[in-house]
Coordinates of C-alpha atoms in Angstrom, one line a residue:
X1318 CA 112.3 99.2 70.6
X1319 CA 113.9 100.2 73.9
X1320 CA 116.1 97.8 75.9
X1321 CA 113.3 97.6 78.5
X1322 CA 110.8 96.6 75.9
X1323 CA 113.2 94.1 74.5
X1324 CA 114.0 92.5 77.7
X1325 CA 110.6 92.9 79.4
X1326 CA 109.9 94.4 82.8
X1327 CA 109.3 92.7 86.2
X1328 CA 106.1 94.3 87.7
X1329 CA 104.3 93.8 90.9
X1330 CA 100.9 94.4 92.5
X1331 CA 99.0 93.2 95.6
X1332 CA 95.8 93.5 97.6
X1333 CA 93.5 93.5 94.6
X1334 CA 90.4 92.6 96.6
X1335 CA 88.3 91.9 93.6
X1336 CA 85.0 91.3 95.5
X1337 CA 84.7 95.1 95.1
X1338 CA 83.4 95.9 91.5
X1339 CA 85.8 98.9 91.3
X1340 CA 88.8 96.7 92.0
X1341 CA 87.7 94.1 89.6
X1342 CA 87.6 96.8 87.0
X1343 CA 91.2 97.7 88.0
X1344 CA 92.3 94.2 87.4
X1345 CA 90.6 94.2 84.0
X1346 CA 92.6 97.2 83.1
X1347 CA 96.0 95.6 83.9
X1348 CA 98.1 94.8 80.8
X1349 CA 101.8 94.3 80.1
X1350 CA 103.9 96.7 78.2
X1351 CA 105.9 94.0 76.5
X1352 CA 105.2 90.3 75.7
X1353 CA 108.1 89.5 78.0
X1354 CA 106.8 91.1 81.1
X1355 CA 106.3 89.2 84.3
X1356 CA 103.9 90.1 87.1
X1357 CA 104.3 89.3 90.8
X1358 CA 101.1 89.2 92.8
X1359 CA 101.8 89.6 96.5
X1360 CA 98.6 88.3 98.0
X1361 CA 95.0 89.3 98.9
X1362 CA 93.6 88.7 95.5
X1363 CA 90.2 87.9 96.8
X1364 CA 88.3 86.2 99.6
X1365 CA 86.9 83.2 97.7
X1366 CA 88.3 80.5 95.6
X1367 CA 86.3 81.7 92.6
X1368 CA 87.6 85.2 92.9
X1369 CA 91.2 83.9 92.9
X1370 CA 90.6 81.7 90.0
X1371 CA 89.0 84.5 87.9
X1372 CA 91.8 86.9 88.7
X1373 CA 94.8 84.7 88.3
X1374 CA 93.4 83.2 85.1
X1375 CA 93.0 86.6 83.6
X1376 CA 96.5 87.8 84.6
X1377 CA 98.1 84.5 83.4
X1378 CA 96.6 85.0 79.9
X1379 CA 98.1 88.4 79.7
X1380 CA 101.6 88.3 81.2
X1381 CA 104.5 86.0 80.2
X1382 CA 104.8 84.9 83.7
X1383 CA 102.7 85.4 86.8
X1384 CA 104.1 84.6 90.4
X1385 CA 101.8 84.5 93.3
X1386 CA 102.4 84.7 97.1
X1387 CA 99.3 84.2 99.1
X1388 CA 97.8 86.8 101.4
X1389 CA 95.7 86.3 104.5
X1390 CA 92.4 87.0 102.6
X1391 CA 93.0 83.9 100.2
X1392 CA 93.3 81.8 103.2
X1393 CA 90.0 82.8 104.7
X1394 CA 87.1 80.4 104.7
X1395 CA 84.1 82.7 104.3
X1396 CA 80.7 81.1 105.1
X1397 CA 79.5 82.1 101.6
X1398 CA 82.3 80.3 99.8
X1399 CA 81.2 77.0 98.2
X1400 CA 84.7 75.7 98.9
X1401 CA 84.7 75.0 102.7
X1402 CA 88.4 74.0 102.9
X1403 CA 90.4 75.4 105.8
X1404 CA 94.0 75.9 106.7
X1405 CA 96.7 74.0 104.9
X1406 CA 94.1 72.1 102.9
X1407 CA 92.8 75.4 101.5
X1408 CA 96.3 76.7 100.8
X1409 CA 97.1 73.4 98.9
X1410 CA 93.9 73.7 96.9
X1411 CA 94.9 77.3 95.8
X1412 CA 98.4 76.0 94.9
X1413 CA 96.8 73.4 92.7
X1414 CA 94.5 75.9 91.2
X1415 CA 97.4 78.3 90.3
X1416 CA 99.4 75.5 88.8
X1417 CA 96.5 74.6 86.5
X1418 CA 96.5 78.2 85.3
X1419 CA 100.2 78.3 84.8
X1420 CA 100.9 80.5 87.8
X1421 CA 104.0 79.9 89.9
X1422 CA 103.5 79.5 93.8
X1423 CA 105.7 79.3 96.9
X1424 CA 105.6 75.5 96.3
X1425 CA 107.3 75.6 92.9
X1426 CA 111.0 75.9 92.0
X1427 CA 112.0 79.6 92.2
X1428 CA 112.2 81.1 88.7
X1429 CA 115.0 83.3 87.5
X1430 CA 114.3 86.7 86.0
X1431 CA 116.7 87.1 83.2
X1432 CA 115.2 90.2 81.7
X1433 CA 116.3 93.9 82.2
X1434 CA 117.9 94.3 85.6
X1435 CA 118.5 90.5 85.9
X1436 CA 119.4 87.9 86.5
X1437 CA 117.7 87.5 89.9
X1438 CA 116.1 84.6 91.7
X1439 CA 112.4 85.4 92.2
X1440 CA 111.2 83.7 95.5
X1441 CA 107.5 83.9 96.3
X1442 CA 107.1 83.3 100.0
X1443 CA 104.3 82.1 102.3
X1444 CA 105.2 82.9 105.9
X1445 CA 102.2 84.3 107.9
X1446 CA 102.8 86.0 111.3
X1447 CA 103.3 85.0 114.9
X1448 CA 102.1 88.0 117.0
X1449 CA 105.7 88.9 117.7
X1450 CA 105.2 92.5 116.5
X1451 CA 103.6 93.8 119.7
X1452 CA 103.4 97.3 121.0
X1453 CA 105.8 98.2 123.8
X1454 CA 104.6 97.1 127.2
X1455 CA 102.7 94.0 125.9
X1456 CA 105.1 91.2 126.7
X1457 CA 103.0 88.3 125.4
X1458 CA 100.7 87.3 122.5
X1459 CA 97.8 86.9 125.1
X1460 CA 98.3 90.4 126.3
X1461 CA 98.4 91.9 122.8
X1462 CA 95.3 90.0 121.7
X1463 CA 93.5 91.2 124.8
X1464 CA 94.4 94.8 124.1
X1465 CA 93.2 94.4 120.5
X1466 CA 89.9 93.1 121.6
X1467 CA 89.6 95.8 124.3
X1468 CA 90.1 98.5 121.7
X1469 CA 88.1 96.8 119.0
X1470 CA 91.1 96.6 116.5
X1471 CA 91.0 92.8 115.7
X1472 CA 92.0 91.3 112.4
X1473 CA 89.3 89.2 110.7
X1474 CA 91.9 86.5 110.5
X1475 CA 90.9 85.6 114.1
X1476 CA 87.6 84.4 112.8
X1477 CA 88.1 83.2 109.2
X1478 CA 91.8 82.2 108.8
X1479 CA 91.8 78.7 110.2
X1480 CA 95.2 77.0 111.0
X1481 CA 94.4 73.4 110.7
X1482 CA 96.1 71.0 111.3
X1483 CA 98.3 73.4 113.3
X1484 CA 97.2 74.4 116.8
X1485 CA 97.3 78.1 115.9
X1486 CA 98.6 80.5 113.3
X1487 CA 101.8 81.1 115.1
X1488 CA 102.6 77.3 114.9
X1489 CA 101.8 77.5 111.1
X1490 CA 104.1 80.5 110.7
X1491 CA 107.0 78.7 112.5
X1492 CA 106.7 75.8 110.2
X1493 CA 106.6 78.0 107.1
X1494 CA 109.6 80.0 108.2
X1495 CA 111.6 76.9 108.8
X1496 CA 110.8 75.2 105.5
X1497 CA 111.2 78.4 103.5
X1498 CA 114.6 79.2 105.1
X1499 CA 115.7 75.7 104.2
X1500 CA 114.8 76.2 100.6
X1501 CA 116.4 79.7 100.3
X1502 CA 119.6 78.4 101.8
X1503 CA 119.8 76.0 99.0
X1504 CA 119.6 78.7 96.3
X1505 CA 122.5 79.6 93.9
X1506 CA 124.5 82.1 96.0
X1507 CA 125.6 83.8 92.8
X1508 CA 122.1 85.2 92.2
X1509 CA 120.6 88.1 94.1
X1510 CA 117.0 87.5 95.0
X1511 CA 113.6 89.3 94.7
X1512 CA 111.7 88.2 97.7
X1513 CA 108.0 88.4 97.4
X1514 CA 105.8 88.0 100.5
X1515 CA 102.4 89.3 101.5
X1516 CA 103.7 90.6 104.8
X1517 CA 106.9 92.8 105.1
X1518 CA 109.9 91.0 106.3
X1519 CA 111.0 93.7 108.7
X1520 CA 108.7 95.4 111.3
X1521 CA 109.7 99.1 110.4
X1522 CA 107.0 99.6 107.7
X1523 CA 104.3 99.0 110.3
X1524 CA 105.5 102.1 112.3
X1525 CA 103.1 104.3 110.4
X1526 CA 99.9 102.2 110.9
X1527 CA 97.0 104.2 112.3
X1528 CA 96.5 101.4 114.9
X1529 CA 99.9 100.1 116.0
X1530 CA 98.1 97.2 117.8
X1531 CA 97.4 95.8 114.3
X1532 CA 101.1 95.1 113.6
X1533 CA 100.8 91.7 115.4
X1534 CA 99.1 90.5 112.3
X1535 CA 101.6 91.9 109.9
X1536 CA 104.7 89.7 110.2
X1537 CA 107.3 88.0 112.4
X1538 CA 110.6 88.8 114.0
X1539 CA 111.9 85.6 112.6
X1540 CA 112.5 87.2 109.2
X1541 CA 114.1 90.4 110.4
X1542 CA 117.4 89.6 108.7
X1543 CA 116.2 87.7 105.6
X1544 CA 116.7 90.6 103.2
X1545 CA 120.4 90.5 104.2
X1546 CA 120.7 86.8 104.8
X1547 CA 119.3 85.9 101.3
X1548 CA 120.9 88.7 99.3
X1549 CA 117.7 90.6 98.3
X1550 CA 118.0 93.2 95.7
X1551 CA 114.3 94.1 96.5
X1552 CA 111.7 92.9 98.8
X1553 CA 108.0 93.0 97.5
X1554 CA 105.1 93.0 99.9
X1555 CA 101.5 94.3 100.4
X1556 CA 99.0 93.9 103.2
X1557 CA 99.4 97.3 104.8
X1558 CA 97.5 99.2 102.0
X1559 CA 100.1 102.0 102.2
X1560 CA 101.9 101.8 98.8
X1561 CA 105.4 103.3 99.0
X1562 CA 109.1 102.6 98.7
X1563 CA 111.4 102.4 101.7
X1564 CA 114.9 101.3 102.3
X1565 CA 116.2 99.0 105.0
X1566 CA 119.9 98.2 105.4
X1567 CA 120.4 99.5 101.8
X1568 CA 117.7 97.1 100.5
X1569 CA 114.7 98.5 98.6
X1570 CA 111.3 97.4 100.0
X1571 CA 108.2 97.9 97.7
X1572 CA 104.7 98.0 99.2
X1573 CA 102.6 97.4 96.1
X1574 CA 98.9 97.3 97.3
X1575 CA 95.9 98.6 95.6
X1576 CA 93.7 98.3 98.7
X1577 CA 90.0 99.1 99.2
X1578 CA 88.2 101.6 97.1
X1579 CA 87.6 103.8 100.1
X1580 CA 91.4 104.0 100.5
X1581 CA 92.6 104.5 96.9
X1582 CA 89.8 107.1 96.2
X1583 CA 91.7 109.5 98.5
X1584 CA 95.0 109.1 96.7
X1585 CA 96.1 111.5 94.0
X1586 CA 97.0 108.8 91.5
X1587 CA 94.5 106.3 90.1
X1588 CA 94.7 102.7 91.4
X1589 CA 96.1 99.8 89.5
X1590 CA 99.5 101.2 88.6
X1591 CA 101.8 98.3 88.4
X1592 CA 105.0 98.9 90.4
X1593 CA 108.2 98.4 88.5
X1594 CA 110.6 96.1 90.3
X1595 CA 113.3 95.4 87.7
X1596 CA 115.0 97.0 86.0
X1597 CA 115.5 99.5 88.9
X1598 CA 113.2 102.4 88.2
X1599 CA 114.3 106.0 88.2
X1600 CA 113.7 107.5 91.7
X1601 CA 110.4 109.3 92.1
X1602 CA 110.3 112.5 94.2
X1603 CA 111.2 111.7 97.8
X1604 CA 108.7 112.1 100.7
X1605 CA 109.6 112.7 104.3
X1606 CA 112.8 110.9 105.6
X1607 CA 113.4 109.4 102.1
X1608 CA 110.1 107.5 101.9
X1609 CA 108.7 107.5 98.3
X1610 CA 105.0 107.9 98.3
X1611 CA 102.5 106.9 95.4

């Protein structure tokens, strides 16, 4: 066996959106290469609790370890979901569900990947966004939201991601950022980190969005230095539905989303390709300005 097969591989994927039958089939096709493989799931598994339970249960039975960071879709409260929980209560319900399935969450001790390319501390994060990623000229959250409504580019979170008991999502984000930074400051400084969050920690990946106004639902300025502050060897995220590799301050950022069928049908490669996080993969052909496209 190769060293990679002996030690296992750390893989990642996100934005599975299993309410679509085609995406559910993608999930059913996911399998490890080695009994020691781990899988990082960077959010947007599904819109209902039942979808999350089905997906995470299947993956937990196949991979040696599954680590989950929630996306915005898991936190929605769709009218059709028999589980009507909202806000923090919904998040806590999903954490308890994942723990029953043996899946690690942002509320659990951070595990250490000791396979090929390790050791590295794997930190799943739940941070949300605070509307600070606004287009130039829009100097307040209110102005950015007003422009979004004027142009019709409004995230569904505004209607289905409820922040209770916080006054709004920005306050919830601030609380999550503060608590998560405290925990990361207590990590073993000898270990590099793999930071896993549904949203990118830096704003630069949003520069290629078709609708720049949407960036306000994609992260927070508060994490702009976290990849350096917390010694990240790689940062894993999703949400943008633009799978690619970029580099920021010498740190590798991996966008690992599957996305909606209407998006991945246009791509040359089939969906459901797990992205190798560790060991560091060989570089694929470079796209424009050093961006690796998949």
